[in-house]
mmCIF file of C-alpha atoms in Angstrom:
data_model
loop_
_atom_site.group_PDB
_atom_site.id
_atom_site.type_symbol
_atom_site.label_atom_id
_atom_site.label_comp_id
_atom_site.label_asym_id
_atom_site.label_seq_id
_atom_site.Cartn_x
_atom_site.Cartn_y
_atom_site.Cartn_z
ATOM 1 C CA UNK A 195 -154.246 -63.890 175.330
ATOM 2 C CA UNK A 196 -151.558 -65.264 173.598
ATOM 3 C CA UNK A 197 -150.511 -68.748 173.383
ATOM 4 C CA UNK A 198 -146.902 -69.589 175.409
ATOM 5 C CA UNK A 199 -144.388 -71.283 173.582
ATOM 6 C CA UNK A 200 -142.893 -74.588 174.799
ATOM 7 C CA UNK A 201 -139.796 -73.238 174.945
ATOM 8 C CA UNK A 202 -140.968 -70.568 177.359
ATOM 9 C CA UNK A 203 -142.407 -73.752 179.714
ATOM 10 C CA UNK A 204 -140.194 -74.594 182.699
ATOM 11 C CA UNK A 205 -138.088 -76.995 181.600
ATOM 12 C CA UNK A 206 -137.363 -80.296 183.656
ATOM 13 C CA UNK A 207 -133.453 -79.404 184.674
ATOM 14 C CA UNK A 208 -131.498 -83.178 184.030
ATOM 15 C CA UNK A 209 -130.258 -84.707 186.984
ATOM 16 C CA UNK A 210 -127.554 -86.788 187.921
ATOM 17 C CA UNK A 211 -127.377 -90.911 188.581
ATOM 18 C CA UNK A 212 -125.176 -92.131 191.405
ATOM 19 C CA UNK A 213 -125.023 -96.118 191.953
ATOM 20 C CA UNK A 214 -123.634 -96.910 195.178
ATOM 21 C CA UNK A 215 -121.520 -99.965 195.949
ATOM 22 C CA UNK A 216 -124.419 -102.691 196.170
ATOM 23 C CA UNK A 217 -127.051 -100.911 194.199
ATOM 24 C CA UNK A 218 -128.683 -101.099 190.918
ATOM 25 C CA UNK A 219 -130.447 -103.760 189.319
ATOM 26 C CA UNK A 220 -128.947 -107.221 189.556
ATOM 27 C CA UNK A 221 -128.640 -109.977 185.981
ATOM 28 C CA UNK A 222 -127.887 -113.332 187.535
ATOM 29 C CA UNK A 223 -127.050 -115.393 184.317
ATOM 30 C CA UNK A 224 -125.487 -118.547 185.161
ATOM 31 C CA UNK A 225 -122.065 -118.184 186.053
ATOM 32 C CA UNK A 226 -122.305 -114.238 185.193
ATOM 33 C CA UNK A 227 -123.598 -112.039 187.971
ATOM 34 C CA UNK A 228 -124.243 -108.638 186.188
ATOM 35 C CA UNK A 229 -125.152 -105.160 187.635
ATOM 36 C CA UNK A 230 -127.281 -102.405 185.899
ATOM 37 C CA UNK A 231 -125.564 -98.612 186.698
ATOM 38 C CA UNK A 232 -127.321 -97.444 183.776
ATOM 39 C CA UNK A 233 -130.299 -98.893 182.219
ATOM 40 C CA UNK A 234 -130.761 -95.647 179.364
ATOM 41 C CA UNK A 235 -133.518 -94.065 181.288
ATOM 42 C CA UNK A 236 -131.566 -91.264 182.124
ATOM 43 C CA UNK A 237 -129.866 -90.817 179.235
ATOM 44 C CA UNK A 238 -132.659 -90.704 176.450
ATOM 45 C CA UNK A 239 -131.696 -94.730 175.825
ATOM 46 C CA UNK A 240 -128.100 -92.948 174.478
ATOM 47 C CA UNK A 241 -126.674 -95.834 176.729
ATOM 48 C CA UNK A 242 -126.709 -98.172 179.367
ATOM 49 C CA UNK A 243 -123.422 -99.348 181.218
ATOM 50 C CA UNK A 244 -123.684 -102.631 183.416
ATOM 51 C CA UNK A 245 -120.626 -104.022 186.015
ATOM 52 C CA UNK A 246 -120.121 -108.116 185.358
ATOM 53 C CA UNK A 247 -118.519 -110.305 187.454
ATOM 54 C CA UNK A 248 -117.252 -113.710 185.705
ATOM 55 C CA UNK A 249 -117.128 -116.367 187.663
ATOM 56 C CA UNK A 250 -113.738 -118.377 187.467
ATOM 57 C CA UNK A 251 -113.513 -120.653 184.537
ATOM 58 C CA UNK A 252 -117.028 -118.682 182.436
ATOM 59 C CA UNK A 253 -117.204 -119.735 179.001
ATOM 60 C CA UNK A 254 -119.369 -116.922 178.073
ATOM 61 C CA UNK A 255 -122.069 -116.249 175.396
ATOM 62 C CA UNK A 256 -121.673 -118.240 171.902
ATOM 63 C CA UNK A 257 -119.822 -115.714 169.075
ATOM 64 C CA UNK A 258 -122.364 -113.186 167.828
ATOM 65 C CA UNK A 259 -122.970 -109.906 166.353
ATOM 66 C CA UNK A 260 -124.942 -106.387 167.230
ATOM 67 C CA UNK A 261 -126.491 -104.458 164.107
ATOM 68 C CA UNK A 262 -126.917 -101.536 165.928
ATOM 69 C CA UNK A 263 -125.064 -100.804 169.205
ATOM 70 C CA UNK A 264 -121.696 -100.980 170.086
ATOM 71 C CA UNK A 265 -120.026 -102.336 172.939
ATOM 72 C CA UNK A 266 -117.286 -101.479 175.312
ATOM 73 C CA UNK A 267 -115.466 -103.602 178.061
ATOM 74 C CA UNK A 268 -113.393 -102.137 180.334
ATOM 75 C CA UNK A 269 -111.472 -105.063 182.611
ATOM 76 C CA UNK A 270 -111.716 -104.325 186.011
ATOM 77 C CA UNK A 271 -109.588 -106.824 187.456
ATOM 78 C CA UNK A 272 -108.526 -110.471 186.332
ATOM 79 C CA UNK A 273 -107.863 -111.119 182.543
ATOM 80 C CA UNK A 274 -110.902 -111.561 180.419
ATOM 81 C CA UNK A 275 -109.986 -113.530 176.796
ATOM 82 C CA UNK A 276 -112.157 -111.953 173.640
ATOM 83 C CA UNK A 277 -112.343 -114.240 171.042
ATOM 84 C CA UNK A 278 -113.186 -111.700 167.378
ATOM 85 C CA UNK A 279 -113.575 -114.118 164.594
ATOM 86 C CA UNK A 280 -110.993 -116.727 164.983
ATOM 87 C CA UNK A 281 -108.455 -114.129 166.996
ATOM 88 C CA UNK A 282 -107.875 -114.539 170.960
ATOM 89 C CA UNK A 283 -107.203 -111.517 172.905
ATOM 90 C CA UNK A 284 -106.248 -111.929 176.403
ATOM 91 C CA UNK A 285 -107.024 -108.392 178.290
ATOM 92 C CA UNK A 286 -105.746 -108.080 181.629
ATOM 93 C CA UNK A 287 -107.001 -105.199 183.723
ATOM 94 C CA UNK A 288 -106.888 -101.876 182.762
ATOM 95 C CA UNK A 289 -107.328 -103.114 178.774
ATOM 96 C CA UNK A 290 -110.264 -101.519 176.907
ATOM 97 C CA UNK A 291 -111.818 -103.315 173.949
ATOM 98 C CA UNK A 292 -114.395 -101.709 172.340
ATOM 99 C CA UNK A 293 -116.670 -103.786 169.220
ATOM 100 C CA UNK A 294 -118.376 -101.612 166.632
ATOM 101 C CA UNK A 295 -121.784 -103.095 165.097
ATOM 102 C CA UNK A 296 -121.089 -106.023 163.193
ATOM 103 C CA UNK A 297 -117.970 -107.524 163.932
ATOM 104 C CA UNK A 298 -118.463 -111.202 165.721
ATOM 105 C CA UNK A 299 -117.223 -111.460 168.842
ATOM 106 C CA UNK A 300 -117.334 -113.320 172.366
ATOM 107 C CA UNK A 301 -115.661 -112.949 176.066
ATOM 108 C CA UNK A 302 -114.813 -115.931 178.465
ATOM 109 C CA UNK A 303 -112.930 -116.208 181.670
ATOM 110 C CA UNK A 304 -110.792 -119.159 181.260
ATOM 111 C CA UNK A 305 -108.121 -118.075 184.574
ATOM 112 C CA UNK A 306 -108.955 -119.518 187.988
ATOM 113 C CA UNK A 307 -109.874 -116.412 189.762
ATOM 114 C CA UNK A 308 -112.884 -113.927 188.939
ATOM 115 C CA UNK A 309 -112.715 -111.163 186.471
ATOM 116 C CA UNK A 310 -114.796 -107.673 186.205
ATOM 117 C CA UNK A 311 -116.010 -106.119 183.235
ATOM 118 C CA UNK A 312 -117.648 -102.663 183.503
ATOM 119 C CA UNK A 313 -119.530 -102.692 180.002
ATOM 120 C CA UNK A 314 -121.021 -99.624 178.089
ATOM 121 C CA UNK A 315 -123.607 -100.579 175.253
ATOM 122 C CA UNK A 316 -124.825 -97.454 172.886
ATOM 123 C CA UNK A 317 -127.922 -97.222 172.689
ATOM 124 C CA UNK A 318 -129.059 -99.103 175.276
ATOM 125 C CA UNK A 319 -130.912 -101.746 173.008
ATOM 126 C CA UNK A 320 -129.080 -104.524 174.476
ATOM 127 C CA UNK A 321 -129.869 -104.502 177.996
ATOM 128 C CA UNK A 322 -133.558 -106.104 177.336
ATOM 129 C CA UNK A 323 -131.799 -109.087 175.845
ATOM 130 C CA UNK A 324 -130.350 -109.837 179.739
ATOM 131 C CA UNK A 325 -133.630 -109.103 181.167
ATOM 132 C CA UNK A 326 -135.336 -111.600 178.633
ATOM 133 C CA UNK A 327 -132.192 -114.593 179.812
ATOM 134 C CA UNK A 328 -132.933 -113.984 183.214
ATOM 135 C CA UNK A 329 -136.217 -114.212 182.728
ATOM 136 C CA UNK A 330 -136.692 -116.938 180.179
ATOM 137 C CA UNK A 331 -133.870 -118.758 182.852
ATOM 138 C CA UNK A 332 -136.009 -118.418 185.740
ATOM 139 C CA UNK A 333 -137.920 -121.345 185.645
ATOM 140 C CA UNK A 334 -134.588 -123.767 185.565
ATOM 141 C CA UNK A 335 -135.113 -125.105 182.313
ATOM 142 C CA UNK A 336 -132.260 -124.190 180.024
ATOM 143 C CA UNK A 337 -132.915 -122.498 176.424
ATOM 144 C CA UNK A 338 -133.365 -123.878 173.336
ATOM 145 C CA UNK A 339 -130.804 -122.612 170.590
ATOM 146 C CA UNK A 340 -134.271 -121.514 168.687
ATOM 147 C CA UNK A 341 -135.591 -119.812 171.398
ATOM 148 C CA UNK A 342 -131.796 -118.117 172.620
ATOM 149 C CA UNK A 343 -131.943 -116.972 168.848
ATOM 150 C CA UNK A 344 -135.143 -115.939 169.114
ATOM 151 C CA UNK A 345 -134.475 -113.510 172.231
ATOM 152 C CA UNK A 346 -130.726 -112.309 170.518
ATOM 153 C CA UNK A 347 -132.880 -111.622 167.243
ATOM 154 C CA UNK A 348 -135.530 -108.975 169.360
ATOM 155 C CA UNK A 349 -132.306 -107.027 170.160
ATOM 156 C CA UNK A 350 -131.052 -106.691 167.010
ATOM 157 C CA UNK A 351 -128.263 -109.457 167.653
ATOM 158 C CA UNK A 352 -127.345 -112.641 165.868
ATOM 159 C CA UNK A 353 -125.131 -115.633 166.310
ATOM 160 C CA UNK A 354 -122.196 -116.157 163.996
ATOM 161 C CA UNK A 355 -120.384 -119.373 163.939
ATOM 162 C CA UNK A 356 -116.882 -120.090 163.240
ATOM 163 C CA UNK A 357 -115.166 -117.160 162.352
ATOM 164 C CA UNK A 358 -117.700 -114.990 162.096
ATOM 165 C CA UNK A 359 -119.792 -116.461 159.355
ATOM 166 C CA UNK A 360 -122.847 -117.623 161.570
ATOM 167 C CA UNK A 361 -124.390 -120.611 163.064
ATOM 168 C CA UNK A 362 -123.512 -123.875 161.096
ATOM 169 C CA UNK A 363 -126.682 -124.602 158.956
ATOM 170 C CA UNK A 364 -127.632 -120.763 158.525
ATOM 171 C CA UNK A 365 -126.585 -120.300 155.261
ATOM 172 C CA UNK A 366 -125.338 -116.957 155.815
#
């Protein structure tokens, strides 16, 4: 008898993802109610790609930087402002802004009225660091700046300060 090959094995064929309207795993995160359309499991953790809605008036996360994903934001509707360094960039709907590794870089709604974000992060790294908020948020008791750090750090994330250059104190 001779031994099969793998590649003679039946092979699992891929299969498609759909996310209807009101499905998928829901990120509430203060102000920011976020929803998972693609957590990486069905894309070998390639990506993951998350809907946002931003409450009116949502200051957003503090200035920061990925070492090894990159994000995209796609405005849905209302104008989201992305703040890169010390540059604002207002992006109505329809804009696309996409942040390689590296560069710091923040979103806010500052209008009156919601905005959307449909976001794509590659790999998918990122989308434990929301899971860890939410859950490190669910007992009511806000985060320490060591311990938001801390959870930012895990995903290969860290904060950077005015301009860019990191927290005040780090000595970056």
């Amino acid at each position: 008898m001779t031994e099969q090959s793998s590649s003679d094995s039946p092979q699992t064929p891929p299969t498609v993802s759909v996310v209807r309207p009101g499905e998928g795993e829901t990120i509430v995160l203060g102000t920011t109610r976020m929803r998972v359309l693609e957590d990486g499991e069905r894309t070998g953790h390639r990506l993951a790609v998350t809907e946002s809605v931003l409450a009116p008036h949502t200051q957003g996360p503090p200035q920061h930087r990925h070492a090894e994903h990159d994000e995209g934001f796609y405005v849905l509707s209302g104008t989201v402002r992305f703040t890169v360094g010390n540059e604002d960039h207002d992006a109505p709907a329809g804009t696309f802004v996409t942040v390689p590794p590296g560069v710091p870089h923040t979103f806010a709604n500052p209008a009156g009225r919601p905005a959307v974000l449909l976001s794509v992060f590659t790999p998918d790294l990122y989308l434990g660091y929301f899971r860890d908020l939410r859950d490190a948020l669910a007992d009511g008791r806000p985060m320490t700046p060591a311990e938001h750090i801390d959870a930012m750090s895990r995903y290969a994330t860290r904060p950077a300060g005015p301009a860019g250059r990191g927290p005040a104190g780090a000595g970056e």
